């Protein structure tokens, strides 16, 4: 029944609009596969819509507050927060070292923050989550609820992934 309704709608749309429908369907499928993989590991996924600004502000405080506004502007921080790593303003592990560090760190409750999205996702019972689980994601920041470490998977194949912890960040100067 639903497929029939979708086909009816598609039949009324011009070809170029059908491409948009296909793109959205692919996005929905990717999200479904991502969630299904996490559910299979026993992870509970909850979107946090109430006061996500506080969680985002905590991440920014822990990982970029030592950078001046001028430095942030020069690295286009407002476009992608992960530029603090790609421009080497914050010390981080990269590539396989970042993946290994993320895989080895103790995880239970995690936050996912996507660049440009106004909400946070909380992962509970995330002990079996590994870097590979996020390879299909773009511009996602994964961090523990205390914000003591972060793992970032970007949309750029040559940038990242990145891993850092509060203890790795030097508070002397701007990196």
mmCIF file of C-alpha atoms in Angstrom:
data_model
loop_
_atom_site.group_PDB
_atom_site.id
_atom_site.type_symbol
_atom_site.label_atom_id
_atom_site.label_comp_id
_atom_site.label_asym_id
_atom_site.label_seq_id
_atom_site.Cartn_x
_atom_site.Cartn_y
_atom_site.Cartn_z
ATOM 1 C CA UNK A 1 0.000 0.000 0.000
ATOM 2 C CA UNK A 2 2.742 2.478 0.907
ATOM 3 C CA UNK A 3 4.783 1.474 -2.137
ATOM 4 C CA UNK A 4 1.732 2.067 -4.331
ATOM 5 C CA UNK A 5 1.341 5.588 -2.921
ATOM 6 C CA UNK A 6 5.015 6.291 -3.483
ATOM 7 C CA UNK A 7 4.771 5.073 -7.073
ATOM 8 C CA UNK A 8 1.721 7.301 -7.632
ATOM 9 C CA UNK A 9 3.641 10.317 -6.384
ATOM 10 C CA UNK A 10 6.689 9.437 -8.489
ATOM 11 C CA UNK A 11 4.516 9.099 -11.589
ATOM 12 C CA UNK A 12 3.373 12.694 -11.118
ATOM 13 C CA UNK A 13 6.876 14.111 -10.714
ATOM 14 C CA UNK A 14 9.279 15.116 -13.483
ATOM 15 C CA UNK A 15 12.518 13.140 -13.791
ATOM 16 C CA UNK A 16 14.698 15.754 -12.024
ATOM 17 C CA UNK A 17 12.381 15.721 -8.989
ATOM 18 C CA UNK A 18 12.447 11.920 -8.939
ATOM 19 C CA UNK A 19 16.211 12.189 -8.458
ATOM 20 C CA UNK A 20 15.598 14.190 -5.265
ATOM 21 C CA UNK A 21 13.247 11.465 -4.035
ATOM 22 C CA UNK A 22 15.922 8.864 -4.759
ATOM 23 C CA UNK A 23 18.530 10.909 -2.877
ATOM 24 C CA UNK A 24 16.241 11.213 0.162
ATOM 25 C CA UNK A 25 15.408 7.506 0.034
ATOM 26 C CA UNK A 26 19.122 6.670 -0.021
ATOM 27 C CA UNK A 27 19.672 8.946 2.978
ATOM 28 C CA UNK A 28 16.832 7.267 4.872
ATOM 29 C CA UNK A 29 18.224 3.839 4.011
ATOM 30 C CA UNK A 30 21.726 4.830 5.197
ATOM 31 C CA UNK A 31 20.305 6.161 8.481
ATOM 32 C CA UNK A 32 18.278 2.963 8.909
ATOM 33 C CA UNK A 33 21.356 0.768 8.321
ATOM 34 C CA UNK A 34 23.420 2.881 10.733
ATOM 35 C CA UNK A 35 20.777 2.606 13.464
ATOM 36 C CA UNK A 36 20.159 -1.093 12.776
ATOM 37 C CA UNK A 37 23.878 -1.813 13.205
ATOM 38 C CA UNK A 38 23.910 -0.018 16.567
ATOM 39 C CA UNK A 39 20.675 -1.721 17.706
ATOM 40 C CA UNK A 40 22.342 -5.042 16.889
ATOM 41 C CA UNK A 41 25.043 -4.171 19.409
ATOM 42 C CA UNK A 42 22.449 -3.446 22.086
ATOM 43 C CA UNK A 43 22.841 0.333 21.811
ATOM 44 C CA UNK A 44 19.886 2.519 22.748
ATOM 45 C CA UNK A 45 19.591 5.619 20.553
ATOM 46 C CA UNK A 46 17.826 8.737 21.830
ATOM 47 C CA UNK A 47 17.663 12.133 20.141
ATOM 48 C CA UNK A 48 18.151 14.972 22.614
ATOM 49 C CA UNK A 49 16.117 17.992 21.541
ATOM 50 C CA UNK A 50 15.970 19.761 24.904
ATOM 51 C CA UNK A 51 18.856 22.124 25.561
ATOM 52 C CA UNK A 52 21.360 20.631 23.107
ATOM 53 C CA UNK A 53 23.115 24.012 23.165
ATOM 54 C CA UNK A 54 24.474 23.188 26.628
ATOM 55 C CA UNK A 55 26.032 19.957 25.369
ATOM 56 C CA UNK A 56 27.468 21.683 22.294
ATOM 57 C CA UNK A 57 28.814 24.500 24.478
ATOM 58 C CA UNK A 58 30.456 21.935 26.783
ATOM 59 C CA UNK A 59 32.203 20.302 23.811
ATOM 60 C CA UNK A 60 33.394 23.688 22.578
ATOM 61 C CA UNK A 61 34.588 24.687 26.048
ATOM 62 C CA UNK A 62 36.555 21.469 26.546
ATOM 63 C CA UNK A 63 38.162 21.308 23.116
ATOM 64 C CA UNK A 64 38.393 24.815 21.662
ATOM 65 C CA UNK A 65 37.974 27.440 24.382
ATOM 66 C CA UNK A 66 41.719 28.085 24.536
ATOM 67 C CA UNK A 67 41.672 29.317 20.917
ATOM 68 C CA UNK A 68 41.122 32.997 20.230
ATOM 69 C CA UNK A 69 38.187 34.184 18.139
ATOM 70 C CA UNK A 70 40.709 35.405 15.583
ATOM 71 C CA UNK A 71 42.244 31.937 15.291
ATOM 72 C CA UNK A 72 38.815 30.340 15.013
ATOM 73 C CA UNK A 73 37.884 32.747 12.251
ATOM 74 C CA UNK A 74 41.140 32.069 10.375
ATOM 75 C CA UNK A 75 40.461 28.304 10.310
ATOM 76 C CA UNK A 76 36.753 28.622 9.448
ATOM 77 C CA UNK A 77 35.695 27.076 12.744
ATOM 78 C CA UNK A 78 32.161 28.325 12.174
ATOM 79 C CA UNK A 79 31.915 26.046 9.113
ATOM 80 C CA UNK A 80 33.446 22.918 10.661
ATOM 81 C CA UNK A 81 34.510 22.627 14.265
ATOM 82 C CA UNK A 82 36.863 19.809 13.257
ATOM 83 C CA UNK A 83 39.077 22.388 11.568
ATOM 84 C CA UNK A 84 40.732 22.752 14.983
ATOM 85 C CA UNK A 85 42.288 19.369 14.217
ATOM 86 C CA UNK A 86 42.891 19.663 10.470
ATOM 87 C CA UNK A 87 44.590 23.049 10.964
ATOM 88 C CA UNK A 88 46.537 21.485 13.855
ATOM 89 C CA UNK A 89 45.362 24.019 16.437
ATOM 90 C CA UNK A 90 44.461 21.218 18.849
ATOM 91 C CA UNK A 91 46.670 18.183 19.333
ATOM 92 C CA UNK A 92 45.008 14.987 18.155
ATOM 93 C CA UNK A 93 45.676 11.530 16.905
ATOM 94 C CA UNK A 94 44.703 10.964 13.278
ATOM 95 C CA UNK A 95 43.789 8.162 10.921
ATOM 96 C CA UNK A 96 44.519 4.646 12.276
ATOM 97 C CA UNK A 97 45.886 5.970 15.579
ATOM 98 C CA UNK A 98 42.624 7.877 16.136
ATOM 99 C CA UNK A 99 40.549 4.830 15.239
ATOM 100 C CA UNK A 100 42.553 2.627 17.611
ATOM 101 C CA UNK A 101 42.286 5.122 20.458
ATOM 102 C CA UNK A 102 38.521 5.324 19.994
ATOM 103 C CA UNK A 103 38.178 1.550 19.792
ATOM 104 C CA UNK A 104 40.182 1.059 22.981
ATOM 105 C CA UNK A 105 38.621 3.747 25.164
ATOM 106 C CA UNK A 106 35.910 2.748 27.619
ATOM 107 C CA UNK A 107 32.487 3.693 26.320
ATOM 108 C CA UNK A 108 29.053 3.462 27.903
ATOM 109 C CA UNK A 109 27.071 6.673 27.407
ATOM 110 C CA UNK A 110 28.028 8.737 24.364
ATOM 111 C CA UNK A 111 26.829 11.827 22.572
ATOM 112 C CA UNK A 112 26.780 12.252 18.815
ATOM 113 C CA UNK A 113 26.873 15.796 17.534
ATOM 114 C CA UNK A 114 26.501 16.356 13.799
ATOM 115 C CA UNK A 115 27.788 19.556 12.235
ATOM 116 C CA UNK A 116 24.866 21.826 11.426
ATOM 117 C CA UNK A 117 22.155 19.826 13.198
ATOM 118 C CA UNK A 118 20.291 21.477 16.082
ATOM 119 C CA UNK A 119 20.081 18.363 18.237
ATOM 120 C CA UNK A 120 22.294 15.777 19.889
ATOM 121 C CA UNK A 121 21.947 12.005 19.801
ATOM 122 C CA UNK A 122 22.667 9.986 22.928
ATOM 123 C CA UNK A 123 23.929 6.423 22.698
ATOM 124 C CA UNK A 124 23.409 4.302 25.810
ATOM 125 C CA UNK A 125 25.005 0.900 26.384
ATOM 126 C CA UNK A 126 27.611 1.793 23.757
ATOM 127 C CA UNK A 127 30.414 -0.409 25.061
ATOM 128 C CA UNK A 128 30.729 -2.324 21.770
ATOM 129 C CA UNK A 129 30.695 0.721 19.483
ATOM 130 C CA UNK A 130 33.836 1.019 17.320
ATOM 131 C CA UNK A 131 35.215 3.479 14.777
ATOM 132 C CA UNK A 132 34.013 1.355 11.860
ATOM 133 C CA UNK A 133 30.420 2.033 12.959
ATOM 134 C CA UNK A 134 30.840 5.691 11.954
ATOM 135 C CA UNK A 135 32.549 5.249 8.590
ATOM 136 C CA UNK A 136 29.298 6.012 6.761
ATOM 137 C CA UNK A 137 28.690 9.168 8.808
ATOM 138 C CA UNK A 138 29.842 12.663 7.916
ATOM 139 C CA UNK A 139 30.982 15.444 10.217
ATOM 140 C CA UNK A 140 30.033 13.577 13.372
ATOM 141 C CA UNK A 141 31.572 14.285 16.754
ATOM 142 C CA UNK A 142 31.392 11.389 19.209
ATOM 143 C CA UNK A 143 32.232 12.058 22.849
ATOM 144 C CA UNK A 144 31.600 10.750 26.329
ATOM 145 C CA UNK A 145 28.979 12.484 28.450
ATOM 146 C CA UNK A 146 31.701 14.028 30.646
ATOM 147 C CA UNK A 147 33.356 15.378 27.524
ATOM 148 C CA UNK A 148 36.802 14.070 28.445
ATOM 149 C CA UNK A 149 37.557 12.826 24.920
ATOM 150 C CA UNK A 150 36.198 13.163 21.399
ATOM 151 C CA UNK A 151 36.378 11.216 18.157
ATOM 152 C CA UNK A 152 35.516 13.029 14.929
ATOM 153 C CA UNK A 153 34.695 11.509 11.549
ATOM 154 C CA UNK A 154 34.647 14.122 8.778
ATOM 155 C CA UNK A 155 33.172 14.198 5.289
ATOM 156 C CA UNK A 156 36.667 14.539 3.821
ATOM 157 C CA UNK A 157 38.478 11.261 3.159
ATOM 158 C CA UNK A 158 41.860 12.967 3.590
ATOM 159 C CA UNK A 159 40.945 14.698 6.875
ATOM 160 C CA UNK A 160 40.722 12.573 9.954
ATOM 161 C CA UNK A 161 39.343 10.813 11.635
ATOM 162 C CA UNK A 162 40.590 12.593 14.737
ATOM 163 C CA UNK A 163 40.766 11.621 18.390
ATOM 164 C CA UNK A 164 41.789 13.774 21.306
ATOM 165 C CA UNK A 165 41.246 13.938 25.020
ATOM 166 C CA UNK A 166 41.293 16.822 27.451
ATOM 167 C CA UNK A 167 44.542 15.448 28.865
ATOM 168 C CA UNK A 168 46.167 15.568 25.386
ATOM 169 C CA UNK A 169 45.335 19.227 24.828
ATOM 170 C CA UNK A 170 48.008 21.657 25.833
ATOM 171 C CA UNK A 171 46.533 24.724 27.507
ATOM 172 C CA UNK A 172 49.675 26.684 26.755
ATOM 173 C CA UNK A 173 49.166 28.907 23.723
ATOM 174 C CA UNK A 174 47.089 28.016 20.717
ATOM 175 C CA UNK A 175 48.616 24.741 19.587
#
